[in-house]
CSV table of C-alpha atoms in Angstrom, one decimal:
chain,number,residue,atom,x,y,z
U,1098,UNK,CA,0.0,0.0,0.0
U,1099,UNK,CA,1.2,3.4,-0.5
U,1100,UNK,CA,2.3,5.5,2.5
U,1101,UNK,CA,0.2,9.0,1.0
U,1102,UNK,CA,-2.9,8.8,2.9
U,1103,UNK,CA,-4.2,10.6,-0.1
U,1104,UNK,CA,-4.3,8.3,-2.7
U,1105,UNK,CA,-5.4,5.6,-0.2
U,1106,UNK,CA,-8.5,7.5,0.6
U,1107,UNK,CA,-8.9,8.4,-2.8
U,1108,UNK,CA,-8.4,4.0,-4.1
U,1109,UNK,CA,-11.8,3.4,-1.5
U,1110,UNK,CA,-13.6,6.4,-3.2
U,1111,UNK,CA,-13.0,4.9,-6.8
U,1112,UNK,CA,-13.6,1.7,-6.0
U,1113,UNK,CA,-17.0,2.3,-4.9
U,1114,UNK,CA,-19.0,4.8,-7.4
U,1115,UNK,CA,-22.2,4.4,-6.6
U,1116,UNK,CA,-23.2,7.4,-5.0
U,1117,UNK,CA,-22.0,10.6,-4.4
U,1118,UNK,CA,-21.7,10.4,-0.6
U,1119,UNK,CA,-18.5,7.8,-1.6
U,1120,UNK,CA,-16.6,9.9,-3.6
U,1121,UNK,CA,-13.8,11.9,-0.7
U,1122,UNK,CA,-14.6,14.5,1.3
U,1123,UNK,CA,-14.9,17.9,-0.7
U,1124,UNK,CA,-13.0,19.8,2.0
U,1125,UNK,CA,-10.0,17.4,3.1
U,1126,UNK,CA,-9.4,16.5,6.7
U,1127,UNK,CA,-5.7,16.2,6.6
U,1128,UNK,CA,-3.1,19.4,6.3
U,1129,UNK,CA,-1.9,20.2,2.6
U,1130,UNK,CA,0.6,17.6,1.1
U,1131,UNK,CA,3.3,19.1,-1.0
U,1132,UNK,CA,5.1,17.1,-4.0
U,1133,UNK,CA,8.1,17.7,-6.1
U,1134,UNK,CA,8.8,16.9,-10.1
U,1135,UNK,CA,12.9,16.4,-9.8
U,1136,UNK,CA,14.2,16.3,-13.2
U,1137,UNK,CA,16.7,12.9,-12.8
U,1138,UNK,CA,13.6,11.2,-11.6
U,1139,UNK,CA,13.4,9.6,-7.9
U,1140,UNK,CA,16.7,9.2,-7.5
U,1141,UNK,CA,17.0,12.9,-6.0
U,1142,UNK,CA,14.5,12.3,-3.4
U,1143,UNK,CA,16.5,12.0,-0.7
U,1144,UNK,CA,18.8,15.2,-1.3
U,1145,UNK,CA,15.5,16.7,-2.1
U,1146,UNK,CA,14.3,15.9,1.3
U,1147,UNK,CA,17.7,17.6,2.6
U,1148,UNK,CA,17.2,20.4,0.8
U,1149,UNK,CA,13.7,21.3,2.2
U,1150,UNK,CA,13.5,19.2,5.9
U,1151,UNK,CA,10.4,17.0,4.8
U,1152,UNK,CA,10.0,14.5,2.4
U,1153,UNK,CA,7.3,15.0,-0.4
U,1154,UNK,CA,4.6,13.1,-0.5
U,1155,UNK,CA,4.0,13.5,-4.3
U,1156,UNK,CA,6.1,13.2,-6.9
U,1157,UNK,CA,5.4,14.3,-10.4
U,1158,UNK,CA,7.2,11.8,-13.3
U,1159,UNK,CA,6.9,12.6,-16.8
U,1160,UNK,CA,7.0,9.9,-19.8
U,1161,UNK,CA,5.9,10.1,-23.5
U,1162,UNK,CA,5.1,7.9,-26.2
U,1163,UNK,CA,9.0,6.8,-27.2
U,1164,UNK,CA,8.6,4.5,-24.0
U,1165,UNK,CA,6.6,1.2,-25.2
U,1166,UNK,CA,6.0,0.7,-21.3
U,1167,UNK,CA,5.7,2.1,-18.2
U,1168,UNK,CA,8.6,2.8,-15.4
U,1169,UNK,CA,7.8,0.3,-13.1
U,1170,UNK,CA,11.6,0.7,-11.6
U,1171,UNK,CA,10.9,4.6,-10.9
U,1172,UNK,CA,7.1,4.0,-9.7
U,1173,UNK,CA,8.9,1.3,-6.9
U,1174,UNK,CA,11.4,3.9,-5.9
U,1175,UNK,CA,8.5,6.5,-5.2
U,1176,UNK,CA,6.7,4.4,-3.1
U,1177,UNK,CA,9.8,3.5,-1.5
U,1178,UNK,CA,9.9,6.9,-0.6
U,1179,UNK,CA,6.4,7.2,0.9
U,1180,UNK,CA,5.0,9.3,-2.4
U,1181,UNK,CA,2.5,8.9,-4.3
U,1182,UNK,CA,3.5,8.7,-7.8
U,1183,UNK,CA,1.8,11.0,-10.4
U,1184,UNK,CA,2.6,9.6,-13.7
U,1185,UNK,CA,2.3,12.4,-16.7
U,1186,UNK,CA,1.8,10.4,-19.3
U,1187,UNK,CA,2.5,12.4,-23.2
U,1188,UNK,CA,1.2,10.8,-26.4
U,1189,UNK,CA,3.8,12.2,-28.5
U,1190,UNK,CA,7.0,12.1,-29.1
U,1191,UNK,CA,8.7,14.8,-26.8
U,1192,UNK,CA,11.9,16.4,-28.5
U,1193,UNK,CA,14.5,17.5,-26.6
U,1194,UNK,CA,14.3,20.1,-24.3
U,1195,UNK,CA,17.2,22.2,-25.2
U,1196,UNK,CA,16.8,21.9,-28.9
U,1197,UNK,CA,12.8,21.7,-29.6
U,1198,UNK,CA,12.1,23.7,-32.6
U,1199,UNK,CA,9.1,26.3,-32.5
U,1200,UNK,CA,6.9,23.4,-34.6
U,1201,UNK,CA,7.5,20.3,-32.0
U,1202,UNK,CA,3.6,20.3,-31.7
U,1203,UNK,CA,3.1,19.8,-34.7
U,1204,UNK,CA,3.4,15.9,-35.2
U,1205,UNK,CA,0.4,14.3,-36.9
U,1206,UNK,CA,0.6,10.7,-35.7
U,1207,UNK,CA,-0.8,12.4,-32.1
U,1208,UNK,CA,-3.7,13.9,-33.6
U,1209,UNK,CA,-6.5,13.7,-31.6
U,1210,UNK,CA,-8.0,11.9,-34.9
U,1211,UNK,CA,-5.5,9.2,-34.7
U,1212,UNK,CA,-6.4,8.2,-31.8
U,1213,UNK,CA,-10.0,8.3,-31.9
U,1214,UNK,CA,-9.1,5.6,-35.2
U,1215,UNK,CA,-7.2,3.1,-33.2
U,1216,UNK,CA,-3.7,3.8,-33.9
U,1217,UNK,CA,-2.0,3.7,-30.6
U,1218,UNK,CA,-4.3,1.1,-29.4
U,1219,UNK,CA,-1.4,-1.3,-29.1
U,1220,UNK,CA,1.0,1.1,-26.9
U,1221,UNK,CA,-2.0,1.8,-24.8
U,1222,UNK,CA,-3.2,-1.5,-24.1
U,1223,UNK,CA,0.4,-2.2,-23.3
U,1224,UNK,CA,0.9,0.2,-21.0
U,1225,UNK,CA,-2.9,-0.6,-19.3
U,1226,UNK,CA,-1.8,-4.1,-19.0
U,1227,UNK,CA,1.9,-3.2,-17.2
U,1228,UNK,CA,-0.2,-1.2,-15.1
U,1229,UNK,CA,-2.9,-3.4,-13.9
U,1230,UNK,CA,-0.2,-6.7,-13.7
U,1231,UNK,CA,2.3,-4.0,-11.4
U,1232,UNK,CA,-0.7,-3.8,-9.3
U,1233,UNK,CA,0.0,-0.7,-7.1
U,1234,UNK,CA,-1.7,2.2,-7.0
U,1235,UNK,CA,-0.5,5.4,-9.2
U,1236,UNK,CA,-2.0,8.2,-10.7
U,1237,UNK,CA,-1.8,8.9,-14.6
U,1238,UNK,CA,-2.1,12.5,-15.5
U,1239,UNK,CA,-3.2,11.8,-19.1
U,1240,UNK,CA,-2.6,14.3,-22.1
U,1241,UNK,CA,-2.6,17.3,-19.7
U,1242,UNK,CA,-2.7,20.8,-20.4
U,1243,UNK,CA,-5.2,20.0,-23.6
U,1244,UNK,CA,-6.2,23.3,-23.5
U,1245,UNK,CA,-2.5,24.8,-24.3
U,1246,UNK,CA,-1.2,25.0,-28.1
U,1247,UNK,CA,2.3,23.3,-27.0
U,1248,UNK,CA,1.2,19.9,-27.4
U,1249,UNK,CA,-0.2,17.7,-30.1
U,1250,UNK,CA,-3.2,17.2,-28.0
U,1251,UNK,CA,-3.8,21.0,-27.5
U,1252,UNK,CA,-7.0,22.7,-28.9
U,1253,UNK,CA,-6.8,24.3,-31.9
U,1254,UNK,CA,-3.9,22.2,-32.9
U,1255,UNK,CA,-3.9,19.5,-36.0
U,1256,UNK,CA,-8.0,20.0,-36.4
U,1257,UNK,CA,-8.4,18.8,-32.5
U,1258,UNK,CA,-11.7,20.1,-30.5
U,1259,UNK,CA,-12.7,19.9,-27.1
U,1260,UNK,CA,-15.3,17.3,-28.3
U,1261,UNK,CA,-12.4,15.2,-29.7
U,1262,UNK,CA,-10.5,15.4,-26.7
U,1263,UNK,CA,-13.3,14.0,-24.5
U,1264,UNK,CA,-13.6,11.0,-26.4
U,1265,UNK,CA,-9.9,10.7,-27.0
U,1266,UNK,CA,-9.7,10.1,-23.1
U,1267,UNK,CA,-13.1,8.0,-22.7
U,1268,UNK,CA,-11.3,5.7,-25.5
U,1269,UNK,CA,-8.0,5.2,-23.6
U,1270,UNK,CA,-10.0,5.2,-20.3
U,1271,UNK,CA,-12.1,2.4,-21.5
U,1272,UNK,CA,-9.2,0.6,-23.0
U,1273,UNK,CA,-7.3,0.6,-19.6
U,1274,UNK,CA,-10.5,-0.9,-17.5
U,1275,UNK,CA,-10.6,-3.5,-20.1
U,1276,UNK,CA,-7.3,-4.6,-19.2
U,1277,UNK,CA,-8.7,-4.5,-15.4
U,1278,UNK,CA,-6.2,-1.8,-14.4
U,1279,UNK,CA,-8.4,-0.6,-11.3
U,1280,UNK,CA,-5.0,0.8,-10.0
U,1281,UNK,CA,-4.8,3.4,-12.1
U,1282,UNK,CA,-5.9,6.9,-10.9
U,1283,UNK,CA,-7.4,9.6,-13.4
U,1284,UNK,CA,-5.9,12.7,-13.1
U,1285,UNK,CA,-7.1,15.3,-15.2
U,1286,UNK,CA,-5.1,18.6,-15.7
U,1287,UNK,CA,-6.1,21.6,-17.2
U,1288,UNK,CA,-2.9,24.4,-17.5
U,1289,UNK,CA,-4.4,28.4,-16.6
U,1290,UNK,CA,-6.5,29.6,-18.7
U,1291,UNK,CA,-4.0,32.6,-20.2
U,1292,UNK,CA,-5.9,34.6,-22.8
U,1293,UNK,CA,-2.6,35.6,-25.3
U,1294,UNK,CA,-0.7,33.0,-23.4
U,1295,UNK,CA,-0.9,30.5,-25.5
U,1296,UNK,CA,-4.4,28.5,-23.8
U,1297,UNK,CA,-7.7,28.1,-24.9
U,1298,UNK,CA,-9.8,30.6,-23.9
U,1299,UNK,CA,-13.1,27.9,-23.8
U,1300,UNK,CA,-14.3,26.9,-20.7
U,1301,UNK,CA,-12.6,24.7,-18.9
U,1302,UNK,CA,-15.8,22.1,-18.9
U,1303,UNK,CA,-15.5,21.8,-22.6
U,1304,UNK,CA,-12.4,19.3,-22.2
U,1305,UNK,CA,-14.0,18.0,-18.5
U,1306,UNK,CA,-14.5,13.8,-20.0
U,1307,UNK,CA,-17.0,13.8,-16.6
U,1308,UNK,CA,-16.1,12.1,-13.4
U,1309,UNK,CA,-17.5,8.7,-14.3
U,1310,UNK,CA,-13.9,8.6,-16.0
U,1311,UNK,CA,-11.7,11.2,-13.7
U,1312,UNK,CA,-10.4,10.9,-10.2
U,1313,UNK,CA,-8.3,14.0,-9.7
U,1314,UNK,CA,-8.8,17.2,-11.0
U,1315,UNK,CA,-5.6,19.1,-11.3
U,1316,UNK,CA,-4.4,22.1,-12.6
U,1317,UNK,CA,-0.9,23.4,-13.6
U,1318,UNK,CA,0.2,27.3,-13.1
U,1319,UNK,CA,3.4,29.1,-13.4
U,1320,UNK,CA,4.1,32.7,-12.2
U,1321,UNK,CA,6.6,33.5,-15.0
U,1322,UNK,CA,7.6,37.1,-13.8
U,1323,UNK,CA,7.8,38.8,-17.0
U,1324,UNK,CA,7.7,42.5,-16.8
U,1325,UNK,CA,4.9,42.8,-18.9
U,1326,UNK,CA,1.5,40.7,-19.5
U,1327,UNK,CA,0.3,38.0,-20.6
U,1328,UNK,CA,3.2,36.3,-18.9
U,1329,UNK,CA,3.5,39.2,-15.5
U,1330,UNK,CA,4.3,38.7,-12.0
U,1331,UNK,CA,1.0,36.9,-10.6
U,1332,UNK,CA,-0.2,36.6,-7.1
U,1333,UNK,CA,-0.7,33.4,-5.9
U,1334,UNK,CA,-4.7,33.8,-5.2
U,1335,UNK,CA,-4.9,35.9,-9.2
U,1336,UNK,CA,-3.2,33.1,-10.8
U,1337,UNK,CA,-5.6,29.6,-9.6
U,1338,UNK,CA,-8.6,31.8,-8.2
U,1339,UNK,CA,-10.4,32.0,-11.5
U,1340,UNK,CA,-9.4,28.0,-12.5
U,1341,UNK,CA,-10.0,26.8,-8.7
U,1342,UNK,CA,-13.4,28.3,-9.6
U,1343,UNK,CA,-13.8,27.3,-12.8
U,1344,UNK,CA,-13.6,23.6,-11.7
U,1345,UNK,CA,-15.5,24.1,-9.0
U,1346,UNK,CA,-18.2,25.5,-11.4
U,1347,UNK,CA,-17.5,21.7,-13.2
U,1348,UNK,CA,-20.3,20.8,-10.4
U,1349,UNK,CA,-18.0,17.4,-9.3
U,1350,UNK,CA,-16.9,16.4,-5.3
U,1351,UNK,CA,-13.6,15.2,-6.7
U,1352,UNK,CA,-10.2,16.4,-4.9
U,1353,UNK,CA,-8.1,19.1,-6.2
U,1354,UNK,CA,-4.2,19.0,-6.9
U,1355,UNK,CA,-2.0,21.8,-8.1
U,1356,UNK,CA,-0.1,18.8,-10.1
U,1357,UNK,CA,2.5,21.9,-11.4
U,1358,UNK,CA,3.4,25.2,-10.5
U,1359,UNK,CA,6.2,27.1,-9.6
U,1360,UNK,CA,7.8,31.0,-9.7
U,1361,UNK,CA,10.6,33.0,-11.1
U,1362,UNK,CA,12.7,35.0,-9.1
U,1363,UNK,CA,11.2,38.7,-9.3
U,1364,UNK,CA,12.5,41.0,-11.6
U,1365,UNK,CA,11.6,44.5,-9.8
U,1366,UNK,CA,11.1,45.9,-6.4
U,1367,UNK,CA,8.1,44.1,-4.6
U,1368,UNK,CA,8.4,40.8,-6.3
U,1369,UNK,CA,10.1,38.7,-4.4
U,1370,UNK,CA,9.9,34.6,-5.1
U,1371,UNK,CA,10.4,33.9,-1.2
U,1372,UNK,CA,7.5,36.3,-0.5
U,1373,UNK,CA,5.6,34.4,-3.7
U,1374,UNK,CA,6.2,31.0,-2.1
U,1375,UNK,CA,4.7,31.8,1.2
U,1376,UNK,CA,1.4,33.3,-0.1
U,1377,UNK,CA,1.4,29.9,-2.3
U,1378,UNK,CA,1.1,27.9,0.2
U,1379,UNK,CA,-1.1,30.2,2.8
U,1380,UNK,CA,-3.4,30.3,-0.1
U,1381,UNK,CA,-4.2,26.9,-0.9
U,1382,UNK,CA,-4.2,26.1,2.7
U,1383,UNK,CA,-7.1,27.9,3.2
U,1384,UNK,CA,-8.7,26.1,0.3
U,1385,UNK,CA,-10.7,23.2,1.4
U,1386,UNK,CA,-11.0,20.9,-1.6
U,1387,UNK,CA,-6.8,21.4,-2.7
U,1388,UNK,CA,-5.5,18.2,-1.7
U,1389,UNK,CA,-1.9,18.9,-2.6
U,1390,UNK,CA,0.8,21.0,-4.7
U,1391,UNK,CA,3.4,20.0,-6.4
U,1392,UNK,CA,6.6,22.1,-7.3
U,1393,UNK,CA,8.4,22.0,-10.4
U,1394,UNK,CA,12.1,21.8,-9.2
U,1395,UNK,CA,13.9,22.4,-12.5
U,1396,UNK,CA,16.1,25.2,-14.1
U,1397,UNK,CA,14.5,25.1,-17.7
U,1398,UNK,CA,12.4,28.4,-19.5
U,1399,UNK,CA,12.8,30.0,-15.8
U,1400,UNK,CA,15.0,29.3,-12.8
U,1401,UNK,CA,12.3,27.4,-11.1
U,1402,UNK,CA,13.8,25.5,-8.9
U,1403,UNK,CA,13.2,26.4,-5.0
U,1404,UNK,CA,16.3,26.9,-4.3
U,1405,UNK,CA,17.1,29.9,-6.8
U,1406,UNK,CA,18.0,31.6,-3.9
U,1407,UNK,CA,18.6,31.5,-0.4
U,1408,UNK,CA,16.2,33.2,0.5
U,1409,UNK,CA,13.3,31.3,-2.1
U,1410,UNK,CA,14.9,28.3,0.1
U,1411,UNK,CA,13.8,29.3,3.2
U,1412,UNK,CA,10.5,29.8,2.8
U,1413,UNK,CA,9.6,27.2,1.0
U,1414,UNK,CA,10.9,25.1,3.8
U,1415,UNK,CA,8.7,27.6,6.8
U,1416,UNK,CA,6.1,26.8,4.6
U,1417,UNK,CA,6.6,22.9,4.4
U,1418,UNK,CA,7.1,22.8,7.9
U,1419,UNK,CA,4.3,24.4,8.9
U,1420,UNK,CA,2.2,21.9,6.8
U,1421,UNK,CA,2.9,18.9,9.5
């Protein structure tokens, strides 16, 4: 069993969906969990955990459609760790970080088209049956951010809708209880809706597939810092108010994660990313139905990582601690 009382509340819940009164509590009875995405994988848990004075109790692992089947070795080290594993899973072919050219969306195999015609139906019963023979509980964030235009998933992109997206993920959804994977945990994540950033300005319950087929409801945000909009310093509370209500307008009892966000150092006077960090984590504190949030601990379009400075370092570590 995994250690995270999260997800073990949230495997009874599932496994009973008979009536609403089953699903978990809207408004959790446990303090915020925090999680981590490290970009060498589990390995850096432990000087993770150093780094902050409290291990994570999520941990975000990305994988795309290269991979023929799912890391079972990295899942195992996450629940060595006592985390629940939150397994991003990418149907495309990601390029490389470094070098991705300003088209690397654009890759017609991952239409949403081809896979409403079956042609990944082989990789994806593969992966379902790894999952369900593996046996432990995990939670796959599938195709998120579907209403960005970064990915080949993304609205607008390669002729995909909203419409298309919903049965994209009822088809893999289905193809996955098929192969009895009951372990698997639905995690559906939505980026900020932006307006000139890049994201769909539809409603976020265009793209909802319904929670018959989700058991998470995440959301990613970023406070990127830039001087000027759409990408500007943003409060914690400006930048997930409008999405926290957008999916609580979804009318659903399911759980909340902040499965990504993090801050730039500030710029200017009065931003600050330490100050930033604490108003984070005050602010979803105070909201009942946010299970958890996970931090994306990476140098990559920003220095994200919480320890860009000292002084980023030492409040996110007040604000773990005052978490337990």
């Amino acid at each position: 069993m995994l250690v995270a009382a999260g997800v073990a509340a949230l495997a009874t819940a599932c496994a009973e969906r008979t009536t609403i009164e089953t699903f978990p509590p809207h408004h959790r009875i446990r303090p915020l969990q925090h999680g981590v995405f490290l970009p060498h994988g589990p390995q850096d848990g432990p000087a993770f955990t150093t780094l902050i004075g409290a291990a994570p109790q999520w941990m975000l692992l990305f994988r795309d459609w290269t991979h023929e089947s799912p890391p079972l070795g990295a899942l195992e080290a996450v629940r060595a760790q006592g985390a629940t594993p939150v397994l991003t899973w990418e149907p495309w072919y990601a390029p490389p970080v470094d070098t991705a050219p300003a088209d690397a969306a654009h890759q017609p195999a991952f239409a949403l088209s081809r896979m409403l015609a079956g042609d990944h139906d082989h990789r994806i019963r593969t992966w379902a049956g790894a999952l369900a023979s593996w046996g432990h509980d995990v939670v796959l964030r599938f195709a998120h951010e579907m209403n960005g235009d970064w990915y080949p998933w993304g609205s607008g992109l390669q002729g995909n809708t909203a419409e298309q997206y919903v049965r994209a993920w009822h088809h893999v959804h289905d193809l996955f209880a098929a192969a009895g994977a009951a372990n698997v945990r639905w995690c559906w994540a939505p980026n900020i809706p932006a307006p000139g950033a890049g994201t769909d300005t539809a409603r976020l319950a265009d793209f909802f597939p319904g929670d018959d087929v989700v058991d998470l409801l995440g959301i990613d945000g970023y406070n990127w810092g830039f001087p000027a909009p759409p990408l500007a310093w943003t409060a914690p509370a400006e930048l997930f108010g409008p999405s926290l209500a957008e999916l609580r307008g979804l009318g659903t009892r399911l759980p909340i994660v902040v499965t990504e966000t993090a801050s730039a150092e500030g710029d200017v006077s009065g931003h600050a990313k330490a100050d930033w960090i604490t108003q984070l984590f005050d602010h979803l504190t105070r909201q009942g139905d946010v299970w958890a949030v996970i931090w994306f601990h990476e140098r990559k379009e920003r220095d994200w990582r919480v320890d860009s400075s000292a002084a980023a370092r030492t409040a996110y570590r007040h604000a773990v601690a005052k978490l337990s």
